[in-house]
mmCIF file of C-alpha atoms in Angstrom:
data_model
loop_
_atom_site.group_PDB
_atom_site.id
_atom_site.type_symbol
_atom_site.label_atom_id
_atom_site.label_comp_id
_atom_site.label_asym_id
_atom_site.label_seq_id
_atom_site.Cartn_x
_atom_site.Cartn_y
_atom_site.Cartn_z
ATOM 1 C CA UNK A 30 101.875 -55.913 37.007
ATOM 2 C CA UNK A 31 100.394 -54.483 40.349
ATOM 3 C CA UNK A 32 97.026 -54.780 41.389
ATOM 4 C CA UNK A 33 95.074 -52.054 43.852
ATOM 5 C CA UNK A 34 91.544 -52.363 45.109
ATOM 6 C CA UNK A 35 89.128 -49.853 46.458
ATOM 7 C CA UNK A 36 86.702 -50.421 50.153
ATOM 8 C CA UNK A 37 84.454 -52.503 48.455
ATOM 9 C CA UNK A 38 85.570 -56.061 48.757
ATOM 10 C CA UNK A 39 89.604 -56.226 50.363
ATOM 11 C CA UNK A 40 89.255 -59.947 51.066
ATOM 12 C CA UNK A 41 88.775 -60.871 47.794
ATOM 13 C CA UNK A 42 91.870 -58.617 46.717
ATOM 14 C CA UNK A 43 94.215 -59.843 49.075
ATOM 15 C CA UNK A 44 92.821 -63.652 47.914
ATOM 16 C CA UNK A 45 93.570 -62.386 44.561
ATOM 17 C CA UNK A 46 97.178 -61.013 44.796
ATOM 18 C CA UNK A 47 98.123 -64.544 47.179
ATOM 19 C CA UNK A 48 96.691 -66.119 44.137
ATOM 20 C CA UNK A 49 98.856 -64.423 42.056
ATOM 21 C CA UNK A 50 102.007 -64.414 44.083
ATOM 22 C CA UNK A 51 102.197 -60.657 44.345
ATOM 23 C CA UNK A 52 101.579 -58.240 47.168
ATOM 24 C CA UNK A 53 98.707 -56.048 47.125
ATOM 25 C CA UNK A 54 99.503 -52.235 45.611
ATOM 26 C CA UNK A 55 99.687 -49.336 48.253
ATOM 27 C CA UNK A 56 97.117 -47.010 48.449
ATOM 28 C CA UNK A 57 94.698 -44.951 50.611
ATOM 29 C CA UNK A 58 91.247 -44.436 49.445
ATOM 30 C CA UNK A 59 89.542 -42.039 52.240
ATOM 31 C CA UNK A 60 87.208 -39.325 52.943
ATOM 32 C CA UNK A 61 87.287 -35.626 54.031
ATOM 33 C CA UNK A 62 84.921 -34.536 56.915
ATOM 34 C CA UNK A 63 82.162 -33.961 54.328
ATOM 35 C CA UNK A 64 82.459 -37.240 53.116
ATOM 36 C CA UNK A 65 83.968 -36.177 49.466
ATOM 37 C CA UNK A 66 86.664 -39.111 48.514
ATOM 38 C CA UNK A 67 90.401 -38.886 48.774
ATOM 39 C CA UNK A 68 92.608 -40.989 47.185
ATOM 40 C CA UNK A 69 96.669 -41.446 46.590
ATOM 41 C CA UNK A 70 98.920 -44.102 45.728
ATOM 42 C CA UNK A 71 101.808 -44.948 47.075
ATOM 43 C CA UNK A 72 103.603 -46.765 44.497
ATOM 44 C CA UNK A 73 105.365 -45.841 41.320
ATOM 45 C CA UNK A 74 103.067 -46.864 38.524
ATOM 46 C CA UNK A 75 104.701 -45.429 35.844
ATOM 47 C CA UNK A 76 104.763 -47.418 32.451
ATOM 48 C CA UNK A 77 102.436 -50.897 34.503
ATOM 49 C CA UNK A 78 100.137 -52.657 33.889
ATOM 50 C CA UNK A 79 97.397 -51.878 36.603
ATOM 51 C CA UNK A 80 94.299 -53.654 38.114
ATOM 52 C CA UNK A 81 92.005 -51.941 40.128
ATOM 53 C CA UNK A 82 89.774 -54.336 41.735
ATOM 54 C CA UNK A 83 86.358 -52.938 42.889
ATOM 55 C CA UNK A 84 82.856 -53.909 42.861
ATOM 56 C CA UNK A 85 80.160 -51.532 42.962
ATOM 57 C CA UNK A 86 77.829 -52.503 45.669
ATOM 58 C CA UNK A 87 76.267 -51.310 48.647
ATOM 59 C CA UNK A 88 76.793 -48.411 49.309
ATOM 60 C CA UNK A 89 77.204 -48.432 45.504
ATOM 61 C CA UNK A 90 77.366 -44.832 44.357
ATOM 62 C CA UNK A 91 80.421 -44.663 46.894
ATOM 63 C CA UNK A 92 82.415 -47.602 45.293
ATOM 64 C CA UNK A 93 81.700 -46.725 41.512
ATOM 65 C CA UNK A 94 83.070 -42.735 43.027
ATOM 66 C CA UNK A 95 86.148 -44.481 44.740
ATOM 67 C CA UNK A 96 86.480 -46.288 41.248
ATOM 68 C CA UNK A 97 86.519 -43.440 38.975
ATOM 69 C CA UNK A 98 89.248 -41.702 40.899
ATOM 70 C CA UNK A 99 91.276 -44.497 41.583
ATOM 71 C CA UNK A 100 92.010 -44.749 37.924
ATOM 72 C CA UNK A 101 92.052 -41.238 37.522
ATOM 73 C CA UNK A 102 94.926 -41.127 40.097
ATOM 74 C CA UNK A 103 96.366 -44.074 38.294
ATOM 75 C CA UNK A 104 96.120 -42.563 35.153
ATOM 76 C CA UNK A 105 97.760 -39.415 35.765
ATOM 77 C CA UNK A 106 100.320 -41.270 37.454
ATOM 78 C CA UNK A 107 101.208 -42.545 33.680
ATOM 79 C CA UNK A 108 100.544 -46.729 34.336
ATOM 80 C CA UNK A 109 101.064 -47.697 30.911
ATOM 81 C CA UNK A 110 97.124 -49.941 31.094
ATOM 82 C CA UNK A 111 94.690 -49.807 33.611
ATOM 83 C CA UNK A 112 91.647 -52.576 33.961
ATOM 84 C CA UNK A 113 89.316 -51.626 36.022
ATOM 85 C CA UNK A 114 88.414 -55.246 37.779
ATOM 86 C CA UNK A 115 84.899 -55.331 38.715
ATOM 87 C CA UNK A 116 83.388 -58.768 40.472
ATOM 88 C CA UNK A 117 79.935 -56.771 40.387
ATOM 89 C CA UNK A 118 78.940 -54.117 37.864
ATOM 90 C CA UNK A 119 76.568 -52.070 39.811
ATOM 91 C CA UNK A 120 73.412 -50.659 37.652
ATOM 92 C CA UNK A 121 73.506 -53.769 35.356
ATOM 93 C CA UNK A 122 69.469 -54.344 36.189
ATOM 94 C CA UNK A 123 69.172 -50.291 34.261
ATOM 95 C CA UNK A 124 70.396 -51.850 30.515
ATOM 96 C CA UNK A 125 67.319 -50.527 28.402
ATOM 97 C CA UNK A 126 64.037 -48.663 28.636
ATOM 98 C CA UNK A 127 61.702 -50.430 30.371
ATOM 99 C CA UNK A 128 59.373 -46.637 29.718
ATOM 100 C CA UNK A 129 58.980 -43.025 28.680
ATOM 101 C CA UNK A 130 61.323 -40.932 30.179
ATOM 102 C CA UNK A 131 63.692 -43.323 31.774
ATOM 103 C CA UNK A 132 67.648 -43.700 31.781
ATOM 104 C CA UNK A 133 69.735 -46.480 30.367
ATOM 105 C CA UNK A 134 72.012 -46.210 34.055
ATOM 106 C CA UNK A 135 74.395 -49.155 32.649
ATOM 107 C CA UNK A 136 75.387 -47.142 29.258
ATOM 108 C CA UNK A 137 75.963 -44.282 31.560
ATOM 109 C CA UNK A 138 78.259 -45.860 33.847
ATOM 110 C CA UNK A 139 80.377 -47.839 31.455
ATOM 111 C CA UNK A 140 80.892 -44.120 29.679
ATOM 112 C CA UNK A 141 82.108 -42.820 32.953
ATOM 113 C CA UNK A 142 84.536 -45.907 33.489
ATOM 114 C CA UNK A 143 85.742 -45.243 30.029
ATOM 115 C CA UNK A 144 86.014 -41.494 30.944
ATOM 116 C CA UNK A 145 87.965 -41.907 33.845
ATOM 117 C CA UNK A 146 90.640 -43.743 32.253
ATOM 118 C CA UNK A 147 90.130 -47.297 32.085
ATOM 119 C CA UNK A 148 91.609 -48.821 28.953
ATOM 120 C CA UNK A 149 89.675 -52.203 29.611
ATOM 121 C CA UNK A 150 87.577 -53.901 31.788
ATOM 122 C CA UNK A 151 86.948 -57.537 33.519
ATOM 123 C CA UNK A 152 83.682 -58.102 35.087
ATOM 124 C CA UNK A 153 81.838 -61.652 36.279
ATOM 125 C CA UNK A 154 78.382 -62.776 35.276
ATOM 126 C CA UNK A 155 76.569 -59.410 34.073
ATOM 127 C CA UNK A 156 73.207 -59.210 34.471
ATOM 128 C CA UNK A 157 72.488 -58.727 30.585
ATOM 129 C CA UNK A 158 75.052 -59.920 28.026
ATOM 130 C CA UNK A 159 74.806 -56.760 26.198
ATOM 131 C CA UNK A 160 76.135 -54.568 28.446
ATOM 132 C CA UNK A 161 79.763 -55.477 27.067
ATOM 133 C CA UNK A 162 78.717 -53.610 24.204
ATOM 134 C CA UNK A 163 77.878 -50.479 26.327
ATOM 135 C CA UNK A 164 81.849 -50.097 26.876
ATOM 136 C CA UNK A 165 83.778 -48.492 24.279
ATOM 137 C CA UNK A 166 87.066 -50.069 25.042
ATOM 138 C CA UNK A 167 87.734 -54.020 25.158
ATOM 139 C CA UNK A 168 85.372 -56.135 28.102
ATOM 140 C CA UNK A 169 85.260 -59.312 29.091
ATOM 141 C CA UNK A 170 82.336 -61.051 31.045
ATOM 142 C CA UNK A 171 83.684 -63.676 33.121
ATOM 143 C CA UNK A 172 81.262 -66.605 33.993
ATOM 144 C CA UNK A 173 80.603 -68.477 37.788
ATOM 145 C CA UNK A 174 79.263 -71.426 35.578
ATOM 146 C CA UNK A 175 82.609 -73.519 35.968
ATOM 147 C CA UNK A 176 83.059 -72.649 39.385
ATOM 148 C CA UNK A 177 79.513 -73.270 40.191
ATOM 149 C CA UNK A 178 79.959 -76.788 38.529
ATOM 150 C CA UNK A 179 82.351 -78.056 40.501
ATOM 151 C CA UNK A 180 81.113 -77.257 43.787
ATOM 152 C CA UNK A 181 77.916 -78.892 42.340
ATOM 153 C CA UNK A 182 79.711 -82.475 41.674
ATOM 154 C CA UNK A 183 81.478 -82.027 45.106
ATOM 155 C CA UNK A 184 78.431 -81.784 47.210
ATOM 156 C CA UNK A 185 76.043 -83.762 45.027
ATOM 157 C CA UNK A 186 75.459 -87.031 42.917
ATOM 158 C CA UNK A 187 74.681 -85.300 39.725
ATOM 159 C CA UNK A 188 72.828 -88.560 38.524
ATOM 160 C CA UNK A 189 69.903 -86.949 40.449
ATOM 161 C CA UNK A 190 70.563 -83.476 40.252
ATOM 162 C CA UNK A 191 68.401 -80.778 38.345
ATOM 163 C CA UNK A 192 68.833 -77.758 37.177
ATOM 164 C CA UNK A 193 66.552 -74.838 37.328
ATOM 165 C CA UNK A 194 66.079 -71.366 36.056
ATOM 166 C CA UNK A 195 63.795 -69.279 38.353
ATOM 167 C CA UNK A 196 62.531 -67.443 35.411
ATOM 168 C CA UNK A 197 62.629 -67.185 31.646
ATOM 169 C CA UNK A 198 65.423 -64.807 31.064
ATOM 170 C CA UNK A 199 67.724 -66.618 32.796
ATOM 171 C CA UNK A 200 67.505 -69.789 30.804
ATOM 172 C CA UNK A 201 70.672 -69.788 28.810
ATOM 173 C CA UNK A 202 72.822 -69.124 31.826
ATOM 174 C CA UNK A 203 71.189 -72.318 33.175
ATOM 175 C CA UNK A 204 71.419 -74.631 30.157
ATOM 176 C CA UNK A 205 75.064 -73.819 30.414
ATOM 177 C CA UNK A 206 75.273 -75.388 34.071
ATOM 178 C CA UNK A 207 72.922 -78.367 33.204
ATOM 179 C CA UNK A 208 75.125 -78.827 29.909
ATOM 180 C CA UNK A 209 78.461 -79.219 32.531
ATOM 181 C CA UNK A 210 76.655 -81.399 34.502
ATOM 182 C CA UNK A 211 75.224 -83.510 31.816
ATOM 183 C CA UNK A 212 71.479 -83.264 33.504
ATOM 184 C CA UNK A 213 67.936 -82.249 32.804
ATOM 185 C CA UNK A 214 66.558 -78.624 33.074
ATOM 186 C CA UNK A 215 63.306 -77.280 34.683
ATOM 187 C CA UNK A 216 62.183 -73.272 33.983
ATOM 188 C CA UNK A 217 59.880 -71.645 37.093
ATOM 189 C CA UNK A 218 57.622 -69.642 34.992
ATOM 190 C CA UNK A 219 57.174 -66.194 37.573
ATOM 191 C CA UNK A 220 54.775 -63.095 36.094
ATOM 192 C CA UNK A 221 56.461 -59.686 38.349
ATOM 193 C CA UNK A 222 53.506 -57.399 39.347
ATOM 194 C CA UNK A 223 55.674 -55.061 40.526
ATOM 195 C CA UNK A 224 59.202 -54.336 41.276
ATOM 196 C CA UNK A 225 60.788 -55.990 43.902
ATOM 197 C CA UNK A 226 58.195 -58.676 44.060
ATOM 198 C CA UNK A 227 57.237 -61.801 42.333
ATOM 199 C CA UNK A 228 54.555 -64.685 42.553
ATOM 200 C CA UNK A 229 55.345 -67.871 41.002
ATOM 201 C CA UNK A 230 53.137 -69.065 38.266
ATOM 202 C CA UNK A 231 53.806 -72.471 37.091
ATOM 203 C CA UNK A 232 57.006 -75.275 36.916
ATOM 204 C CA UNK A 233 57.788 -76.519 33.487
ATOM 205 C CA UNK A 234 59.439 -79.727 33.850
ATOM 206 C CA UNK A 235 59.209 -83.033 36.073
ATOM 207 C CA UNK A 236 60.911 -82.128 39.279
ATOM 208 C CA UNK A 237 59.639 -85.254 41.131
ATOM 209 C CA UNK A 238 62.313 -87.071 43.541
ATOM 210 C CA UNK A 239 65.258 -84.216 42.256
ATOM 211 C CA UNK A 240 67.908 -82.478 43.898
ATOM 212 C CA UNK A 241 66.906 -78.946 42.556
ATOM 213 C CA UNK A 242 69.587 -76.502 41.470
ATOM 214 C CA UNK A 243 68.141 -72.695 41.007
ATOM 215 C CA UNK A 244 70.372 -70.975 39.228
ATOM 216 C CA UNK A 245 70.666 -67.143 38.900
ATOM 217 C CA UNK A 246 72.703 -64.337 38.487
ATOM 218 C CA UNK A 247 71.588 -62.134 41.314
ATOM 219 C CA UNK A 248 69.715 -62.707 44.755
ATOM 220 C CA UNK A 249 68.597 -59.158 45.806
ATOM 221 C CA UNK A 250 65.541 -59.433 48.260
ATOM 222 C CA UNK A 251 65.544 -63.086 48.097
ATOM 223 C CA UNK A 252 61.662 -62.883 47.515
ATOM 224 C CA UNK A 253 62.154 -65.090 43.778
ATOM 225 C CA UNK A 254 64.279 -67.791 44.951
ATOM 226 C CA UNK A 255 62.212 -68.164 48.108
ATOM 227 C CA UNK A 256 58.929 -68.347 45.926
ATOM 228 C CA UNK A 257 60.541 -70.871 43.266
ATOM 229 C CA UNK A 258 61.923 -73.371 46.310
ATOM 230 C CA UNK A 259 58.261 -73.504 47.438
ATOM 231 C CA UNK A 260 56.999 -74.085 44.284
ATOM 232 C CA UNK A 261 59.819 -76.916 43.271
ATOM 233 C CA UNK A 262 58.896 -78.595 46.426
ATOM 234 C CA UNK A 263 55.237 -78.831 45.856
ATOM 235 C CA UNK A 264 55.804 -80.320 42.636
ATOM 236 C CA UNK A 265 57.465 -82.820 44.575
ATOM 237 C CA UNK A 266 61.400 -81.579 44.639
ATOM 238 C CA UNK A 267 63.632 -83.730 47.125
ATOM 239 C CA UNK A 268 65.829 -80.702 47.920
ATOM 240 C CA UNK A 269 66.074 -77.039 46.445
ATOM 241 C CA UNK A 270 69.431 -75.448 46.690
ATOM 242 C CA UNK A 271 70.039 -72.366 44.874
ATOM 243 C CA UNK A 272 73.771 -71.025 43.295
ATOM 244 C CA UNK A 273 73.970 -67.291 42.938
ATOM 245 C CA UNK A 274 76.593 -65.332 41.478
ATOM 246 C CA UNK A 275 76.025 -61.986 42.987
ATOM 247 C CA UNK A 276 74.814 -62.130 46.800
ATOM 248 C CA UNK A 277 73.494 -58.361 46.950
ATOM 249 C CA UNK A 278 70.980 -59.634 49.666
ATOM 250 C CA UNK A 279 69.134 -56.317 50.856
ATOM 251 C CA UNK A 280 67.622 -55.353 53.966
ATOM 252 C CA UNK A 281 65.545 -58.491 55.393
ATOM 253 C CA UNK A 282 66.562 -60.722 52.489
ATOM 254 C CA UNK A 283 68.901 -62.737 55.051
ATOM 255 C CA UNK A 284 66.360 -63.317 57.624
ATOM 256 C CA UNK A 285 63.818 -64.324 54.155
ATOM 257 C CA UNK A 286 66.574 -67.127 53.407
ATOM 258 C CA UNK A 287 67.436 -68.378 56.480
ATOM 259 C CA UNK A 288 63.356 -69.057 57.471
ATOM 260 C CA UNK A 289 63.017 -70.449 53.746
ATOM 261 C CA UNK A 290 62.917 -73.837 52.690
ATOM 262 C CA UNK A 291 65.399 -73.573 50.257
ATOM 263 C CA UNK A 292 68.290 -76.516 52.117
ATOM 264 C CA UNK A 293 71.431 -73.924 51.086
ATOM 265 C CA UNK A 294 71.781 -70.543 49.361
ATOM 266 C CA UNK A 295 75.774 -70.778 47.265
ATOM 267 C CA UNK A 296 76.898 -67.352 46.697
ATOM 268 C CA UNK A 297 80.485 -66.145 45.406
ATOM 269 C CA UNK A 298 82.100 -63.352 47.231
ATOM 270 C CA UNK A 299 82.210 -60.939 44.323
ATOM 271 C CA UNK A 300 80.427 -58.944 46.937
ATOM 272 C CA UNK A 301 82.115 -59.107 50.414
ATOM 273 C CA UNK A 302 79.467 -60.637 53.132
ATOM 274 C CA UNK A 303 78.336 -58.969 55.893
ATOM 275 C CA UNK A 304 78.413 -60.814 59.196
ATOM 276 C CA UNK A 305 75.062 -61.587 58.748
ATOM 277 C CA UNK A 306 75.386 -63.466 55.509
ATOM 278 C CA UNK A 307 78.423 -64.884 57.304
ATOM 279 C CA UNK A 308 76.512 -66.504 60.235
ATOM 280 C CA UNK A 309 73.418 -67.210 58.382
ATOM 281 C CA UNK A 310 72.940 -71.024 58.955
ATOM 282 C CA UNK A 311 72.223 -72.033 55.059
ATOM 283 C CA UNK A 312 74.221 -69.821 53.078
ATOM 284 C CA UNK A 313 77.638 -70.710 52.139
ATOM 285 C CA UNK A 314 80.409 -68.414 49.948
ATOM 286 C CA UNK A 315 82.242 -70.030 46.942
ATOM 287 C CA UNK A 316 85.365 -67.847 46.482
ATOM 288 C CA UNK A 317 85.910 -66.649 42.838
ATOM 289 C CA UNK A 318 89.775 -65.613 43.764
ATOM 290 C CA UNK A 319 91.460 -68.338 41.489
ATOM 291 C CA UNK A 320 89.070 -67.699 38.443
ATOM 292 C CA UNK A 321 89.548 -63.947 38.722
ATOM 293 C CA UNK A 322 93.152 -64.113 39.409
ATOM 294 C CA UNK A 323 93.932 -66.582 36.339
ATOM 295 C CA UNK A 324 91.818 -64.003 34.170
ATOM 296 C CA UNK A 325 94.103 -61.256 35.209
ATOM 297 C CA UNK A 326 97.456 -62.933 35.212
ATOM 298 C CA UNK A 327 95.893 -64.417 31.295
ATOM 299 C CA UNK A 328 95.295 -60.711 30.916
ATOM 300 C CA UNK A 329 98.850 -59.308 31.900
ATOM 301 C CA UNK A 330 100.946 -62.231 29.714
ATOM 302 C CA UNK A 331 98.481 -61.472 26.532
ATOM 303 C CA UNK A 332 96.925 -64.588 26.955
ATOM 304 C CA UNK A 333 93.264 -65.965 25.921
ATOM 305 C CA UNK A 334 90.658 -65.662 28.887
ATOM 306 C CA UNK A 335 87.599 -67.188 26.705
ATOM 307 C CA UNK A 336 89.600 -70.513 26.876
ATOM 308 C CA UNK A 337 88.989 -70.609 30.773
ATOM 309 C CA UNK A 338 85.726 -71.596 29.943
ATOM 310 C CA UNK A 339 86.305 -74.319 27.425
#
């Protein structure tokens, strides 16, 4: 087995492969002068099983590039398997038509993944369940939930504790977490009037004297969770943290958390943090290392991943 990993997040590898006991694979992934991506490997692949870890975030049509060639290379090289390891699928949020004339991006990039040469992939919390089924060749969807729960009963009394989905669609993901933690749940009931933005509406549940937990897949402007924490707190919420899988915090979304009243944002480091999101005073990184490196080692011995969540 030997595991390689792109730009995009090199702390998580190198957490991943000391997880694993293994060192990381050798391999330069850089760019000519006008910025077109060069990659080789430096190890003898032939007949392996491979793991390319990359996630394709900011700048994301980079990564997903560095991606597709890194398993081309790998291919070519004749490694026996390759799974293309991705702690973020980029272009999750495009999974259907929301109008005329638009594309499905996630269908597109799961064919171009398959293209390339993966022969399977491993990916954390997508955004829509269905997007497994854009992939023609075997995917699993790993879930934060269990990591998320234990942080939870570290840092909390759960006797008090809450959970909370900022907005409909995200209510089975939360029901899962309240399920763990044997509590109640509360929905935030949000109507979008346009992208980007979001105005709460109304708080289904009794929140009174709770430690609110919002749970959500991704935090990109911040603009939801920050809208949701005020609105918990009106309704009388002792505390409003907020767990997030996928930290893709854009421009000014730092600076929106940190002046919030949400008391901590929890985000795993399926994307790597920028020094701001490192130094920001209420947000804290859960590292997803051991779940992701048991899924791959599960992977390479033939092994059942689904019983990781059990």
């Amino acid at each position: 087995m030997k595991l390689f990993c792109g730009n995009s997040n090199p702390q998580l590898a190198e957490a991943i492969a000391g997880h694993l006991h293994i060192p990381l694979g050798k391999a330069t992934v850089r760019r000519f002068a006008d910025q077109e991506i060069f990659v080789e490997i430096h190890e003898n692949v032939r007949g392996q099983d491979v793991f390319v870890l990359q996630s394709t975030s900011y700048p994301t049509n980079d990564h997903l590039m560095e991606l597709l060639i890194m398993i081309d290379a790998l291919r070519r090289s004749s490694a026996r398997r390759i799974t293309a390891v991705i702690p973020y699928f980029g272009y999750a949020r495009q999974d259907r038509k929301p109008g005329p004339r638009t594309p499905i991006s996630a269908k597109l990039v799961a064919n171009l993944i398959t293209e390339a040469g993966a022969n399977r992939v491993l990916t954390l919390d997508l955004h829509a369940g269905q997007i497994q089924g854009f992939f023609d060749i075997p995917t699993d969807n790993l879930y934060a939930v269990p990591v998320i729960a234990r942080d939870v009963a570290a840092h909390y009394s759960t006797d008090n504790v809450m959970v909370v989905s900022p907005d409909t669609g995200g209510v089975v993901r939360a029901r899962a977490l309240a399920k763990r933690l044997d509590c109640l749940l509360a929905i935030v009931d949000k109507r979008r009037e346009r992208p980007g933005e979001s105005e709460v509406m109304n708080v289904i549940g009794e929140v009174k004297g709770k430690d609110c937990l919002l749970l959500d897949d991704i935090v990109d402007s911040g603009g939801t969770l920050c809208n949701a924490a005020e609105a918990l707190l009106k309704k009388g919420a002792k505390s409003v943290t907020a767990y997030i899988t996928h930290g893709v915090l854009s421009s000014g979304a730092v600076a929106r958390i940190t002046g919030s009243r949400l008391k901590e944002l929890v985000i795993t480091d399926s994307i790597q943090p920028t020094p701001a999101i490192e130094q920001a005073p209420n947000i804290r990184i859960l590292s997803i290392a051991p779940l992701l490196g048991e899924a791959i080692a599960r992977t390479a011995a033939e092994q059942s991943v689904s019983s990781l969540f059990d």
